[in-house]
Each structure stands twice: as structure tokens, then as C-alpha cells.
Coordinates of C-alpha atoms (C1' of nucleotides) in Angstrom, one line a residue:
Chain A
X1 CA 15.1 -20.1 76.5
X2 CA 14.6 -23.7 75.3
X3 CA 11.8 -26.0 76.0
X4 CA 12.5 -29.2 78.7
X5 CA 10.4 -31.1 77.5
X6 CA 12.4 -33.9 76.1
X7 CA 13.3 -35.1 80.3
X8 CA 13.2 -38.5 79.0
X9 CA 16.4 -37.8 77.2
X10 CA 17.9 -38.4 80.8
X11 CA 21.3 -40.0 78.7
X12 CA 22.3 -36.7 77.5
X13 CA 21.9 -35.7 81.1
X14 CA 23.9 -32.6 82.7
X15 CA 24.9 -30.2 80.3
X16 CA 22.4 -30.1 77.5
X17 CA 24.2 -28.8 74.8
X18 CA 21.0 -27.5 72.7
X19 CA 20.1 -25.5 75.8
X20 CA 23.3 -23.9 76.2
X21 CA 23.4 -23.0 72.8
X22 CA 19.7 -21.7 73.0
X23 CA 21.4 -19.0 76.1
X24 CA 24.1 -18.1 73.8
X25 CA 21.7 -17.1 70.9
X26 CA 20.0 -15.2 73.7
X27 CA 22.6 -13.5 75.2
X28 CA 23.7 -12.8 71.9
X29 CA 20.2 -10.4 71.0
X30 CA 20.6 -9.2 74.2
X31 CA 24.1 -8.0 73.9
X32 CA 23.0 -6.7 70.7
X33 CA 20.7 -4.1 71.6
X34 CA 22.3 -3.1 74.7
X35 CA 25.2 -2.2 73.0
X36 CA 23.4 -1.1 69.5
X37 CA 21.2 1.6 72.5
X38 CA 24.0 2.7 74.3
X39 CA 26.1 3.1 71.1
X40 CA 22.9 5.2 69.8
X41 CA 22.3 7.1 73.1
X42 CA 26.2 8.2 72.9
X43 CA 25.8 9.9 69.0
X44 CA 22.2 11.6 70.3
X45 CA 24.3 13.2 73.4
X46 CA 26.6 14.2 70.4
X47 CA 23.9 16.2 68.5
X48 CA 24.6 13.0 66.1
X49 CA 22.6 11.4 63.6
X50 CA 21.5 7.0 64.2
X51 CA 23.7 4.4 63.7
X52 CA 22.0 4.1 60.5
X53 CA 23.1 7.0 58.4
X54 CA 26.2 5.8 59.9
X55 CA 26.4 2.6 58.0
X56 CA 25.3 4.5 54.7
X57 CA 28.5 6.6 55.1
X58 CA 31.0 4.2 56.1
X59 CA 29.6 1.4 53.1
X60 CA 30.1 4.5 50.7
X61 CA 33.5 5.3 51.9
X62 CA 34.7 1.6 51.2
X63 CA 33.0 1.3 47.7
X64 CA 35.0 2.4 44.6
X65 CA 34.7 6.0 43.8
X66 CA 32.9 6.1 46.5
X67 CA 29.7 5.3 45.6
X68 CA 26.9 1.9 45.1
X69 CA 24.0 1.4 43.5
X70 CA 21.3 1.8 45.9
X71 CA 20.5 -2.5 45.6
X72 CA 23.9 -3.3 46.6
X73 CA 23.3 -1.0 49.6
X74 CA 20.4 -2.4 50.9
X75 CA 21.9 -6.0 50.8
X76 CA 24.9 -4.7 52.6
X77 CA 22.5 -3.1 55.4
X78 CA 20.2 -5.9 55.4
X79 CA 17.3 -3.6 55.3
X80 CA 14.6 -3.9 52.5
X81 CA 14.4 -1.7 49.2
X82 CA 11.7 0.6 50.4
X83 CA 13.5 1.6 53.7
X84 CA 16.7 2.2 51.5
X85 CA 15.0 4.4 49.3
X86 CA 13.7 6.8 52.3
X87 CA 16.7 6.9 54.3
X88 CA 18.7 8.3 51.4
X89 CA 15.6 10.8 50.6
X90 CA 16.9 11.7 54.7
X91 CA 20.5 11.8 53.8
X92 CA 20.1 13.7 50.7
X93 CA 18.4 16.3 52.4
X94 CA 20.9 16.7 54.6
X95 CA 23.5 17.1 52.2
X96 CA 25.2 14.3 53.1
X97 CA 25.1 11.5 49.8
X98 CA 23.4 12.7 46.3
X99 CA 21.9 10.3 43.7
X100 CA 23.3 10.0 40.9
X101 CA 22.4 8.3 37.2
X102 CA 23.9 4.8 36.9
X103 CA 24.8 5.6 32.9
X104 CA 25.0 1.7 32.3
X105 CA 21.4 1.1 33.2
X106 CA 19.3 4.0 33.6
X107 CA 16.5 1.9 35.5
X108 CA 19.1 2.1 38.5
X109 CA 20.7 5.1 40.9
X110 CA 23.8 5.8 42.7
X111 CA 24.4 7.1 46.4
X112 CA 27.6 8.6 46.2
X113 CA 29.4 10.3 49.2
X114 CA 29.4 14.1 49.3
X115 CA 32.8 16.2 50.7
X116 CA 30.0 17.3 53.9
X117 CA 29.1 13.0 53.7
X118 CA 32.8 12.3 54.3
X119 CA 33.2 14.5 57.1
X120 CA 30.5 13.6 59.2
X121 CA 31.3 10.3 58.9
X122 CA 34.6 11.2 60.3
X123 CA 32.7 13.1 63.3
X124 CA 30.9 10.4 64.0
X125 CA 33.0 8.1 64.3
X126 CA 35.2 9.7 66.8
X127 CA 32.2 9.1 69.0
X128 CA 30.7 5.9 67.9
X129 CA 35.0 3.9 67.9
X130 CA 35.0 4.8 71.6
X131 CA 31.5 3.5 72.3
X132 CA 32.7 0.3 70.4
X133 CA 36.0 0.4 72.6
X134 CA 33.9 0.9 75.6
X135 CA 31.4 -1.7 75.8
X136 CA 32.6 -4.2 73.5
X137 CA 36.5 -3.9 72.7
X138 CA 37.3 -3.6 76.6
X139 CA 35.9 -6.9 77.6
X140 CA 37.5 -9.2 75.1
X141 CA 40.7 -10.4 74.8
X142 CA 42.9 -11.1 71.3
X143 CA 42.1 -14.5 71.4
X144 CA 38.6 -14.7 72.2
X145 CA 38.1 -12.1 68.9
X146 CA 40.0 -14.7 66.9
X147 CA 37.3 -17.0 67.9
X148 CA 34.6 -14.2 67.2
X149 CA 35.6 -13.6 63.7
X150 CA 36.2 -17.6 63.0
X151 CA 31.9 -18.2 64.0
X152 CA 31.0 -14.9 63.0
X153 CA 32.5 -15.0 59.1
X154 CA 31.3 -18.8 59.4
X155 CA 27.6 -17.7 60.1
X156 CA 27.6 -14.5 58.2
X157 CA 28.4 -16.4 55.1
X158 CA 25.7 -19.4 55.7
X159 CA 23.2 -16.9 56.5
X160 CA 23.8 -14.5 53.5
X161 CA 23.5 -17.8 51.3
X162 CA 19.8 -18.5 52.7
X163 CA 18.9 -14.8 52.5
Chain B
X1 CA 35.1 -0.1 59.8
X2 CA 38.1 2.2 61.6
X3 CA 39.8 4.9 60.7
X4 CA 43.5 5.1 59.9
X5 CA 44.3 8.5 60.7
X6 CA 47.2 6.8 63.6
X7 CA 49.1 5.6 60.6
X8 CA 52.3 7.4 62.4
X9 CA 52.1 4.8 65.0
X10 CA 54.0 2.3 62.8
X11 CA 55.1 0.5 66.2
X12 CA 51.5 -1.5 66.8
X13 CA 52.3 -1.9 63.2
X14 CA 51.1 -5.3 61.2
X15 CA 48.1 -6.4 63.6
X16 CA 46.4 -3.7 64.5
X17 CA 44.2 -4.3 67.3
X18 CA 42.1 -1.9 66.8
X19 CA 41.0 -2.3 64.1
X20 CA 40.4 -6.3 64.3
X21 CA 38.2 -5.4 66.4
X22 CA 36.1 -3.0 65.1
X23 CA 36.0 -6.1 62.2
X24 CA 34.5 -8.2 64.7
X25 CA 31.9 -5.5 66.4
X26 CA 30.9 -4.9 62.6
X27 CA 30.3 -8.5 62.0
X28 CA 28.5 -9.1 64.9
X29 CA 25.8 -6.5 63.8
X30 CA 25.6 -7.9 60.4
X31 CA 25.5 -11.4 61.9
X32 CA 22.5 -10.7 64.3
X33 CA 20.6 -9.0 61.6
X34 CA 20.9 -11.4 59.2
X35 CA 19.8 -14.4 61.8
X36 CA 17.0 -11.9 63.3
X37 CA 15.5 -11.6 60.0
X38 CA 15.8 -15.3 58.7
X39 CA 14.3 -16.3 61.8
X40 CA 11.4 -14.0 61.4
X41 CA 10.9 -15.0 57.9
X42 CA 10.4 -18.9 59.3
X43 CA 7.9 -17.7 62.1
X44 CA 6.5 -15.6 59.1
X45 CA 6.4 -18.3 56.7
X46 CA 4.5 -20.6 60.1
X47 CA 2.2 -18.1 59.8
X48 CA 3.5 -17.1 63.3
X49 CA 4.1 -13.8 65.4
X50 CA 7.1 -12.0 65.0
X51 CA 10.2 -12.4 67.5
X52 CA 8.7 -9.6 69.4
X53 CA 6.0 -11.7 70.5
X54 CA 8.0 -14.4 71.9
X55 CA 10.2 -12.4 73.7
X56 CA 7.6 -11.4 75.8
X57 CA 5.5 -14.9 76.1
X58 CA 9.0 -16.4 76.8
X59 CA 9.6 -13.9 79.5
X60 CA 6.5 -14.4 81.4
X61 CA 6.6 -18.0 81.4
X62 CA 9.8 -18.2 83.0
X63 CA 8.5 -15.3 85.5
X64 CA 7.6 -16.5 88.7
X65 CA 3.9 -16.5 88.5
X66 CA 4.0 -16.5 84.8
X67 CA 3.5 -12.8 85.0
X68 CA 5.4 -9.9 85.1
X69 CA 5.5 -6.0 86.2
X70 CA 5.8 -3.8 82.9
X71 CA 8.2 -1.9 83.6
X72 CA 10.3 -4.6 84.4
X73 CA 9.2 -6.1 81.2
X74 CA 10.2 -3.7 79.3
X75 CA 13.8 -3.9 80.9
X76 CA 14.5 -7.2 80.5
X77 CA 13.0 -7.0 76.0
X78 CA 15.4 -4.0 76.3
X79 CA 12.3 -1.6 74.7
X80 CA 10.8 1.7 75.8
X81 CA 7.7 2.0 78.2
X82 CA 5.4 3.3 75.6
X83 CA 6.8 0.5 73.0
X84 CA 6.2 -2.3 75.8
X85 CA 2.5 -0.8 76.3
X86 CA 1.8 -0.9 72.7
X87 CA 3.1 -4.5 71.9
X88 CA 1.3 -5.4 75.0
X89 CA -1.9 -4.1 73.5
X90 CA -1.4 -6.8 70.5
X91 CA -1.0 -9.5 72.5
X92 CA -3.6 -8.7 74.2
X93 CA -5.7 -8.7 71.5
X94 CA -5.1 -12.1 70.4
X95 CA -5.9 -13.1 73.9
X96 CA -1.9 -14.2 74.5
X97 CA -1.5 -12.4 77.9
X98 CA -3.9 -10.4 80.0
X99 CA -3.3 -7.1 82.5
X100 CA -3.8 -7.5 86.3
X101 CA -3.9 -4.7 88.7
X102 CA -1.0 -4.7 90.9
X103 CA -1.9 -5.1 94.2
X104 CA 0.8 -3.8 96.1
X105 CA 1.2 -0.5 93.9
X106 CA -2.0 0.9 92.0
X107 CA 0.0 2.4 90.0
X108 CA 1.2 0.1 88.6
X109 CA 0.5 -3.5 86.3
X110 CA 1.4 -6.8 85.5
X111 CA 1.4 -8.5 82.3
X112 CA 0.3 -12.1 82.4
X113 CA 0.5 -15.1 80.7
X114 CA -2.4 -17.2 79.2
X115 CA -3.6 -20.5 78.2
X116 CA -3.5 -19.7 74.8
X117 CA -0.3 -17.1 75.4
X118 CA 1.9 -20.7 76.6
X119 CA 0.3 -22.5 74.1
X120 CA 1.5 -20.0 71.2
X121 CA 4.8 -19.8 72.6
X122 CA 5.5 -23.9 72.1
X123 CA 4.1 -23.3 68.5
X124 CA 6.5 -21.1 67.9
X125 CA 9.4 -22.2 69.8
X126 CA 8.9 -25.5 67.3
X127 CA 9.9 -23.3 64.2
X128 CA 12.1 -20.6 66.3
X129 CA 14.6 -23.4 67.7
X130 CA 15.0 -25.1 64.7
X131 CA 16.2 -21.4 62.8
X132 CA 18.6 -21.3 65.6
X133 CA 20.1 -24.7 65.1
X134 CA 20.1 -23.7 61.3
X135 CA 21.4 -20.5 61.5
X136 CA 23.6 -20.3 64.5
X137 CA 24.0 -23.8 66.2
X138 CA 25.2 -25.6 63.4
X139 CA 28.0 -23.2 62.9
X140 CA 29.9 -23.4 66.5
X141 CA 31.4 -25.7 68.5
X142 CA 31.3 -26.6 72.0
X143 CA 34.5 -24.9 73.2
X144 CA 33.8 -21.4 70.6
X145 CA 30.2 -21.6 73.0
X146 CA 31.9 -21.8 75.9
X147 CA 33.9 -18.2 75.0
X148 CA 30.7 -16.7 73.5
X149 CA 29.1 -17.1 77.0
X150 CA 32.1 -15.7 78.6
X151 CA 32.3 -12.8 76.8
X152 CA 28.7 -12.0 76.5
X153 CA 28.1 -12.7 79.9
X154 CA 30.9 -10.1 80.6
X155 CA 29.4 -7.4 78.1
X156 CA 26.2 -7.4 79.4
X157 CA 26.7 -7.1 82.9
X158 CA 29.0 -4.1 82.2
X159 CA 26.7 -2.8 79.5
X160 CA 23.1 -3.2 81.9
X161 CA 25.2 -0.6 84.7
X162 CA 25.2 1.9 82.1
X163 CA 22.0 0.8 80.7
Chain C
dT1 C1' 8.6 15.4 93.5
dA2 C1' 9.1 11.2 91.3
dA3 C1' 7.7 6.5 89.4
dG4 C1' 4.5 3.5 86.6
dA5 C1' 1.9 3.4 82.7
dT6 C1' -0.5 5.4 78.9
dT7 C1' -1.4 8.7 75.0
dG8 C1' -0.7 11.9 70.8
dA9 C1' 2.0 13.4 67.3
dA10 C1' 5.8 12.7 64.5
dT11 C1' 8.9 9.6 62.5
dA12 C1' 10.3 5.2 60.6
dC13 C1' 9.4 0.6 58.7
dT14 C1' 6.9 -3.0 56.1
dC15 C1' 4.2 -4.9 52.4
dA16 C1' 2.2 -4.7 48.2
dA17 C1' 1.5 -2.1 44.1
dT18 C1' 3.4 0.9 40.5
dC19 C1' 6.5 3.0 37.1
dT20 C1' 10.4 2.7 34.1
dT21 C1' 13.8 0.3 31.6
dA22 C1' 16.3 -4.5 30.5
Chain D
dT1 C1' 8.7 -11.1 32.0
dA2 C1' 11.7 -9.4 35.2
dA3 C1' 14.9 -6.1 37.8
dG4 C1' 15.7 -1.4 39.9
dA5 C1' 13.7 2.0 42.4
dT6 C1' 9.9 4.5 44.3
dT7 C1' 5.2 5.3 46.3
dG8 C1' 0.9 4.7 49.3
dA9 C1' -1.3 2.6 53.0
dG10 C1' -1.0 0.4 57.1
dT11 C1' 1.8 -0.8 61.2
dA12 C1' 5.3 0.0 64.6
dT13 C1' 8.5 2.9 67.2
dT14 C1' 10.0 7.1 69.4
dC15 C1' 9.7 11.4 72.1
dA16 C1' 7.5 14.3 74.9
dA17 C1' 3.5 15.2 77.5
dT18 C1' -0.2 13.5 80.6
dC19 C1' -2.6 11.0 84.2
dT20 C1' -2.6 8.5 88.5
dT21 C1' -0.6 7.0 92.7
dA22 C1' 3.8 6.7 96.0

DNA sequence: TAAGATTGAATACTCAATCTTA
DNA sequence: TAAGATTGAGTATTCAATCTTA
């Protein structure tokens, strides 16, 4: 990554910290979809659905009565309106959430969690936990996940401020 | 993220480990969507390719040759065959890289880099660098980088072996 | 028989436009 | 006028099948 064209620079000399950070961010994507493929290829062997429908089920589960307005759930995914809107059509017709009238404003919907929602959910996630023990949990220690949460929240909450 | 269905095992008790962990894996995904996209929307707003694109002009460049054999192409972006072919195609078309029969194997192709491919990848790595100082840079220290490169570097190898 | 690359068909995603209600 | 949600059209991605050469 990183251009080199700033050789002049010779007083900042051996370790260039903007390159070091630029293979950071790179190994970051890269870990990223490894992990996010393999985690994916482990539900398919599974007979499971994506990762996706995943995080539909588990943001449900948290919410309060189990069940958001379909905005709030595409800012939690970070995926756009439009994609929402179909990949609930896709878990509705599996049974899994059902929409629902928001009674307070009747321009907006619910996705609530169904009983046959919960427990796949549950299924799921006794594959997906080990895939994230696998390739992830195994190779870092307590400490280095302090470090992970303290940059990660940091970021996170930057980022969702400029989003 | 996590269930809490071990809620007998009262020994591991107030830090579950577990669980902080599945916190961080969960952050990580919402972190990396969240800078993928904000980056995207710079390059976007440049009037630039997507990421995508610079993966691959960034990979050949640093290729010895400038050029590259698909299939290892298409390892390296972490995509499928027929994805890499496709994307390819695009880049192609704006004249970024060119094919090249592979001499060795007739099977098989290169990808490689242009004139106008390098040239496109500086324009972009203007606006792409600066979402990374932005987004991710700014947010971490020297020593946090340091254990970000460990761990990654240690997830990736172990994650590319079962890749 | 298998590997490198491409293709077709089906699925998923994005962007802009639309419809309804605030 | 704007927000919540959906739709249509275009684009991108996936999966399986195909073609060529090793």
C-alpha cells in the first residue's frame, strides 16, 4: 500500500509511520474477508443461511420486545434502505421475522422476531461462535482484545458520526 | 453477540471471555463496514472508482512486472474466478489494465497494468489515503499499531491455510 | 483427470424514483 | 417539505456448467 513518493522526507527516515499504518488498514480488509468467507463457508456446509440473516436475528433478539423499526435496522447493518427492505421480504418468507404496523406512525414497519426466528438464530450460532473461536478468538490474547475494543469503539463511534 | 446458555458455569464468572470476545469480533465487522463504505463514498464523491478497482491496480503495480496471473489475482482480492473475470472486464474497458496471453501456460492469463491504470491508481490513492488517515489513522497509536499487526498478521496466516 | 478462465442463469445490491403519512 | 418504506432498472456477485489446455 502507500505511495513513496515523498523520498525527500529522508528525516522521518526508517519506520514511516503513515506506511505502517497504510499495512494495518490493509491487513485489516484482508482479515476481514477471510474470516467473513470462511465464517460463511462453515454455515453453507451447515445447510445454513449468510451471515446476513444472521445479523437480522441477533439485532432483533437484543431490541426490546424483540423487535425495530426496519430504519433502525438498516443503520445497525450498515446496509442501505432498499437492501433492508428485500432481505426481510427473504426472511419473511422463510418464516423467520414478520412485519408488523408501527401504531405510532403508520408511514413506518416493524421486523419482529418469530418463535421459528429465535431458534434458528440459536442454530446458527452454534456454528458461526466456533468459527469466531476458530479463526479469530484463538489467536488473540486478553490483552491484545483490550486494545481491540479501546480503537475499535474509538473508530466505530468517529465513523458512525461521519456516516 | 453470545449466547448465555453456560450460565451454570458461575466459576469463569464476572469476565467472561467469551463473550468479550465475541464483542470485539462484532465490532470489528461493524468497524470495517463502516470505514469501507465512508471510503467509498470519498472515491465516490472524487468521482472515482470504487475500492474494487484499486485493489486490483494496487496489486499489479506492486507485481513484479506490473502484471499478474488471474488466478492468483483473484487470491490475493480474496474474490471468486468468475468475479475477478468480470471486474477485470471493467477495467478493461476504461483502458486501466490489459490481458496478455501467458506464455508458459495457454491456458492461462495475465492481467496487466497500464499507463493510464498507474496513473488512476495515484488519483485515487490521493483521496483513498487521506479516508484512512481520517477514519482509521487518526484513531490509533503507535504501540495499539504495533498489536494490530501482530494479531492480524497471525489471523491471516492461520486463516489463508484454511482458505 | 484436473487447472485456468470464461459464460449463463439466478440472486443480491445500488441508485433514483415513487407512494404514503408526518 | 420531508421521512419511512418500497419498487424498477441497472449493475455486480454467485454457483454451476463449459471450453481449452496441462
Amino acid at each position: 500500500m502507500g505511495d513513496r513518493t515523498n523520498i525527500a522526507n529522508t528525516e522521518i527516515s526508517n519506520t514511516n509511520l503513515g506506511d505502517s499504518c497504510n499495512t494495518v488498514w490493509k491487513k485489516f480488509l484482508t482479515a476481514n474477508a477471510l474470516l467473513f468467507e470462511l465464517s460463511e463457508r462453515d454455515l453453507a456446509a451447515a445447510k445454513l443461511p449468510p451471515l446476513a440473516w444472521y445479523d437480522v436475528l441477533w439485532a432483533l433478539e437484543q431490541a426490546p420486545e424483540q423487535r425495530m423499526r426496519l430504519h433502525e435496522l438498516a443503520d445497525a447493518m450498515i446496509i442501505q434502505r432498499s437492501n433492508l427492505t428485500r432481505l426481510i421480504d427473504r426472511l419473511e418468507a422463510q418464516g423467520l421475522v414478520c412485519r408488523r404496523n408501527c401504531p405510532s406512525d403508520r408511514r413506518g414497519s416493524y421486523a419482529a422476531l418469530t418463535d421459528t426466528g429465535k431458534a434458528k438464530r440459536q442454530e446458527m450460532w452454534q456454528v458461526y461462535s466456533q468459527s469466531i473461536a476458530k479463526y479469530f478468538a484463538q489467536h488473540i490474547s486478553d490483552q491484545e482484545l483490550e486494545v481491540f475494543d479501546r480503537v475499535l469503539s474509538q473508530v466505530i463511534s468517529h465513523a458512525k458520526a461521519e456516516y
